[in-house]
Amino acid sequence: MKTNEPVKILIVEDEMIIAANMSLQLTTLGYEITGILLKGEEALIHIKENKPDIILLDIQLKGTLDGIETAQIIQQDYNIPIIYVTANSDDAHFNKAKTTNPYGFISKPFKKQDLQRTIELAINRFYTEIESEIEPTEEDETLPFILSDCIFVRHQDKMVKVQIADILYIEAERNYSRIHSKNKEYLLVVTLKDLEDKLPNNHFLRIHRSFIVNLSQIDEIATSHIVISKKAIPISSDSKKQLLQHIQKV
């Protein structure tokens, strides 16, 4: 998902030919590969520095940790969907892997379509689980999912990840809200007031009835307006005082 940022996938597979083929197929499908690793121990280090959105994990790895043990350790600290890749689909391995509640299984040899469908199902399940943690409203289908460093917005019939750091400002358009990011705009079927209530206030501040701004993106503060990416946005004296107080805390 690019600012429309692509879904980031980590491949943990000790057969390099299979891993390289998987990486090529996923790249052509529009996904971003954060790494191709041979061992579970390497995956644990990688995740700390470059957290993926999904992990494709071979069940039978050749390192100290097998895939299932690696998944168990990951799940202690991270909520990352795991899809197992396996050439061995016997009941014993399946039942052991099932205890980690994976988001899917891909059997080797696999087809490009197998990858695509399994990953799409995993993404849909992850969104559904996020949604279930939010108090239901009539607008559940259109409200964004807001996490600590990004928000998922509905765009062209799919959910797209937008990094909070990339959002410049959000503008009201009657009962809609338009997110202006560094590279793209997103029109949401939600009022600015409803969006304001959900956004993290350490990043965003409503400075006008029609504008919420990302505090980290402000370029200038003038008497009656601020400037973000050459856009002058009006601000009242009371909002300006509040803005200055917020900036001092950031």
Short mmCIF file of C-alpha atoms in Angstrom, two decimals:
data_model
loop_
_atom_site.label_atom_id
_atom_site.label_comp_id
_atom_site.label_asym_id
_atom_site.label_seq_id
_atom_site.Cartn_x
_atom_site.Cartn_y
_atom_site.Cartn_z
CA MET A 1 0.00 0.00 0.00
CA LYS A 2 2.39 3.18 -0.86
CA THR A 3 1.04 6.08 0.94
CA ASN A 4 -1.13 3.69 -0.55
CA GLU A 5 1.82 1.95 1.06
CA PRO A 6 2.36 -1.70 0.04
CA VAL A 7 1.82 -4.45 2.57
CA LYS A 8 5.24 -5.43 3.94
CA ILE A 9 6.00 -9.15 4.00
CA LEU A 10 8.88 -10.99 5.65
CA ILE A 11 9.84 -14.36 4.14
CA VAL A 12 11.46 -16.90 6.48
CA GLU A 13 12.36 -19.89 4.31
CA ASP A 14 15.58 -21.94 4.35
CA GLU A 15 15.33 -23.07 0.70
CA MET A 16 16.66 -20.05 -1.16
CA ILE A 17 15.26 -21.01 -4.58
CA ILE A 18 11.76 -21.26 -3.12
CA ALA A 19 12.22 -18.04 -1.12
CA ALA A 20 13.48 -16.13 -4.18
CA ASN A 21 10.57 -17.36 -6.28
CA MET A 22 8.14 -16.39 -3.55
CA SER A 23 9.69 -12.94 -3.32
CA LEU A 24 9.44 -12.44 -7.09
CA GLN A 25 5.80 -13.50 -7.18
CA LEU A 26 4.87 -11.24 -4.27
CA THR A 27 6.70 -8.26 -5.74
CA THR A 28 4.77 -8.61 -9.00
CA LEU A 29 1.56 -8.66 -6.93
CA GLY A 30 2.48 -5.29 -5.44
CA TYR A 31 3.78 -6.36 -2.03
CA GLU A 32 7.01 -5.13 -0.44
CA ILE A 33 9.50 -7.72 0.83
CA THR A 34 11.28 -6.59 4.01
CA GLY A 35 13.68 -9.52 3.96
CA ILE A 36 14.39 -13.12 3.00
CA LEU A 37 15.80 -14.99 5.98
CA LEU A 38 16.91 -18.58 6.45
CA LYS A 39 16.54 -18.99 10.22
CA GLY A 40 13.99 -18.20 12.90
CA GLU A 41 16.66 -16.55 15.04
CA GLU A 42 17.37 -14.09 12.21
CA ALA A 43 13.66 -13.32 11.91
CA LEU A 44 13.45 -12.33 15.59
CA ILE A 45 16.24 -9.78 15.10
CA HIS A 46 14.81 -8.50 11.82
CA ILE A 47 11.35 -7.83 13.28
CA LYS A 48 12.75 -5.55 15.96
CA GLU A 49 14.31 -3.28 13.32
CA ASN A 50 11.85 -3.57 10.43
CA LYS A 51 8.43 -4.75 11.52
CA PRO A 52 6.53 -6.43 8.65
CA ASP A 53 2.76 -6.52 8.21
CA ILE A 54 2.73 -10.27 7.48
CA ILE A 55 5.24 -13.11 7.95
CA LEU A 56 5.49 -16.10 5.61
CA LEU A 57 7.14 -18.71 7.79
CA ASP A 58 8.40 -22.16 6.81
CA ILE A 59 7.41 -24.69 9.48
CA GLN A 60 10.59 -26.75 9.17
CA LEU A 61 13.60 -24.44 9.43
CA LYS A 62 17.17 -25.70 9.79
CA GLY A 63 18.28 -23.39 12.60
CA THR A 64 17.92 -23.83 16.36
CA LEU A 65 14.27 -22.79 16.17
CA ASP A 66 11.72 -24.36 13.86
CA GLY A 67 8.94 -22.26 12.37
CA ILE A 68 6.39 -23.03 15.06
CA GLU A 69 8.81 -22.15 17.89
CA THR A 70 9.70 -18.96 16.06
CA ALA A 71 6.01 -18.06 15.75
CA GLN A 72 5.44 -18.65 19.47
CA ILE A 73 8.26 -16.24 20.38
CA ILE A 74 7.06 -13.60 17.92
CA GLN A 75 3.53 -13.75 19.30
CA GLN A 76 4.75 -12.94 22.79
CA ASP A 77 5.60 -9.37 21.73
CA TYR A 78 3.96 -8.69 18.36
CA ASN A 79 0.56 -8.92 16.73
CA ILE A 80 1.73 -9.85 13.24
CA PRO A 81 -0.28 -12.26 11.05
CA ILE A 82 1.70 -15.43 10.36
CA ILE A 83 1.15 -17.67 7.35
CA TYR A 84 2.91 -21.02 7.44
CA VAL A 85 4.65 -22.40 4.37
CA THR A 86 5.15 -26.15 4.42
CA ALA A 87 5.94 -29.15 2.26
CA ASN A 88 4.85 -31.45 5.08
CA SER A 89 1.13 -31.40 5.72
CA ASP A 90 0.84 -34.41 8.03
CA ASP A 91 -1.57 -34.24 10.99
CA ALA A 92 1.14 -33.93 13.63
CA HIS A 93 2.71 -30.82 12.10
CA PHE A 94 -0.66 -29.31 11.25
CA ASN A 95 -2.04 -29.77 14.77
CA LYS A 96 1.10 -28.34 16.38
CA ALA A 97 1.09 -25.35 14.03
CA LYS A 98 -2.63 -24.80 14.63
CA THR A 99 -1.97 -24.04 18.31
CA THR A 100 -0.31 -20.75 17.23
CA ASN A 101 -3.54 -19.66 15.49
CA PRO A 102 -1.94 -18.90 12.10
CA TYR A 103 -3.66 -16.81 9.44
CA GLY A 104 -3.22 -19.52 6.84
CA PHE A 105 -1.16 -22.32 5.32
CA ILE A 106 0.56 -22.45 1.93
CA SER A 107 1.70 -25.87 0.71
CA LYS A 108 4.84 -26.28 -1.37
CA PRO A 109 4.95 -26.35 -4.32
CA PHE A 110 2.63 -23.34 -4.52
CA LYS A 111 1.06 -21.29 -7.28
CA LYS A 112 1.04 -17.50 -7.52
CA GLN A 113 -2.72 -17.58 -7.00
CA ASP A 114 -2.26 -19.57 -3.77
CA LEU A 115 -0.01 -16.82 -2.42
CA GLN A 116 -2.33 -14.04 -3.47
CA ARG A 117 -5.51 -15.55 -2.07
CA THR A 118 -3.97 -16.66 1.21
CA ILE A 119 -2.43 -13.24 1.85
CA GLU A 120 -5.63 -11.40 0.94
CA LEU A 121 -7.60 -13.60 3.33
CA ALA A 122 -5.04 -12.94 6.06
CA ILE A 123 -5.28 -9.18 5.52
CA ASN A 124 -9.08 -9.30 5.60
CA ARG A 125 -9.05 -11.33 8.81
CA PHE A 126 -6.59 -8.91 10.42
CA TYR A 127 -8.81 -5.93 9.52
CA THR A 128 -11.84 -7.77 10.91
CA GLU A 129 -10.04 -8.44 14.18
CA ILE A 130 -9.03 -4.77 14.45
CA GLU A 131 -12.62 -3.76 13.73
CA SER A 132 -13.98 -6.10 16.41
CA GLU A 133 -11.93 -4.23 19.01
CA ILE A 134 -13.65 -0.98 18.06
CA GLU A 135 -17.09 -0.25 19.51
CA PRO A 136 -19.53 -0.90 16.66
CA THR A 137 -21.31 2.01 14.99
CA GLU A 138 -23.48 2.38 11.93
CA GLU A 139 -20.42 3.60 10.05
CA ASP A 140 -18.17 0.61 10.75
CA GLU A 141 -17.67 -0.01 7.03
CA THR A 142 -16.30 3.48 6.40
CA LEU A 143 -14.53 4.51 9.60
CA PRO A 144 -10.73 4.25 9.52
CA PHE A 145 -8.82 1.86 11.79
CA ILE A 146 -6.32 3.89 13.76
CA LEU A 147 -3.15 2.28 15.15
CA SER A 148 -0.16 3.83 16.90
CA ASP A 149 1.82 4.72 13.77
CA CYS A 150 -0.67 4.44 10.92
CA ILE A 151 -4.31 4.46 9.97
CA PHE A 152 -6.16 2.16 7.60
CA VAL A 153 -8.64 3.97 5.38
CA ARG A 154 -11.11 2.62 2.86
CA HIS A 155 -9.96 3.59 -0.64
CA GLN A 156 -11.34 2.14 -3.88
CA ASP A 157 -13.05 -0.78 -2.13
CA LYS A 158 -10.03 -1.86 -0.11
CA MET A 159 -8.32 -0.85 3.11
CA VAL A 160 -5.11 1.13 2.58
CA LYS A 161 -2.43 1.86 5.17
CA VAL A 162 -1.43 5.51 5.55
CA GLN A 163 1.49 6.33 7.80
CA ILE A 164 0.63 9.02 10.37
CA ALA A 165 4.01 10.64 9.68
CA ASP A 166 2.97 11.15 6.03
CA ILE A 167 -0.32 12.94 6.76
CA LEU A 168 -0.08 16.72 6.27
CA TYR A 169 -3.57 17.85 7.26
CA ILE A 170 -7.22 16.77 7.10
CA GLU A 171 -9.89 19.01 5.63
CA ALA A 172 -13.66 18.94 6.17
CA GLU A 173 -15.89 18.68 3.11
CA ARG A 174 -19.41 18.79 4.56
CA ASN A 175 -20.03 15.28 5.94
CA TYR A 176 -16.77 13.99 4.47
CA SER A 177 -13.13 14.39 5.43
CA ARG A 178 -10.23 14.60 3.00
CA ILE A 179 -6.81 13.41 4.16
CA HIS A 180 -3.97 15.25 2.47
CA SER A 181 -0.79 13.18 2.68
CA LYS A 182 2.62 13.72 1.12
CA ASN A 183 1.79 11.83 -2.07
CA LYS A 184 -1.96 11.20 -2.18
CA GLU A 185 -5.40 12.32 -1.02
CA TYR A 186 -8.10 10.14 0.53
CA LEU A 187 -11.77 11.09 0.84
CA LEU A 188 -13.41 9.46 3.87
CA VAL A 189 -17.12 9.07 4.50
CA VAL A 190 -16.82 10.42 8.03
CA THR A 191 -17.20 13.88 9.55
CA LEU A 192 -14.18 15.80 10.75
CA LYS A 193 -15.61 15.75 14.29
CA ASP A 194 -15.88 11.94 14.33
CA LEU A 195 -12.37 11.65 12.92
CA GLU A 196 -11.01 14.13 15.45
CA ASP A 197 -12.33 11.98 18.31
CA LYS A 198 -10.35 8.98 17.06
CA LEU A 199 -7.03 10.54 16.06
CA PRO A 200 -4.12 10.52 18.56
CA ASN A 201 -3.99 14.04 20.05
CA ASN A 202 -0.21 13.90 20.46
CA HIS A 203 0.04 14.06 16.64
CA PHE A 204 -3.04 15.98 15.52
CA LEU A 205 -4.85 19.15 16.52
CA ARG A 206 -8.01 20.76 15.17
CA ILE A 207 -7.11 24.41 14.62
CA HIS A 208 -10.18 25.43 12.62
CA ARG A 209 -13.71 24.12 12.11
CA SER A 210 -12.55 22.79 8.73
CA PHE A 211 -9.00 21.66 9.46
CA ILE A 212 -7.06 19.16 11.57
CA VAL A 213 -3.29 19.42 11.21
CA ASN A 214 -0.38 17.09 11.84
CA LEU A 215 1.76 18.98 14.36
CA SER A 216 5.01 17.56 12.98
CA GLN A 217 4.25 18.88 9.47
CA ILE A 218 3.86 22.59 10.34
CA ASP A 219 6.36 24.75 8.42
CA GLU A 220 5.31 28.22 9.61
CA ILE A 221 3.12 29.79 12.29
CA ALA A 222 1.87 33.27 11.39
CA THR A 223 -0.55 35.62 13.13
CA SER A 224 -3.75 34.25 11.65
CA HIS A 225 -2.66 31.12 9.80
CA ILE A 226 -0.15 28.31 9.66
CA VAL A 227 1.63 26.86 6.62
CA ILE A 228 1.95 23.18 5.78
CA SER A 229 3.54 22.20 2.47
CA LYS A 230 2.84 25.70 1.05
CA LYS A 231 -0.83 25.49 2.10
CA ALA A 232 -2.01 28.39 4.31
CA ILE A 233 -4.50 27.15 6.90
CA PRO A 234 -6.47 29.67 9.02
CA ILE A 235 -6.14 29.57 12.80
CA SER A 236 -7.92 31.49 15.56
CA SER A 237 -6.07 33.14 18.45
CA ASP A 238 -7.42 30.54 20.92
CA SER A 239 -6.41 27.66 18.66
CA LYS A 240 -3.00 29.26 18.19
CA LYS A 241 -2.42 29.27 21.96
CA GLN A 242 -3.47 25.62 22.12
CA LEU A 243 -1.21 24.82 19.18
CA LEU A 244 1.82 26.39 20.82
CA GLN A 245 1.15 24.44 24.01
CA HIS A 246 0.95 21.19 22.03
CA ILE A 247 4.14 21.91 20.12
CA GLN A 248 6.03 22.48 23.35
CA LYS A 249 4.96 18.99 24.50
CA VAL A 250 5.97 17.25 21.27
#
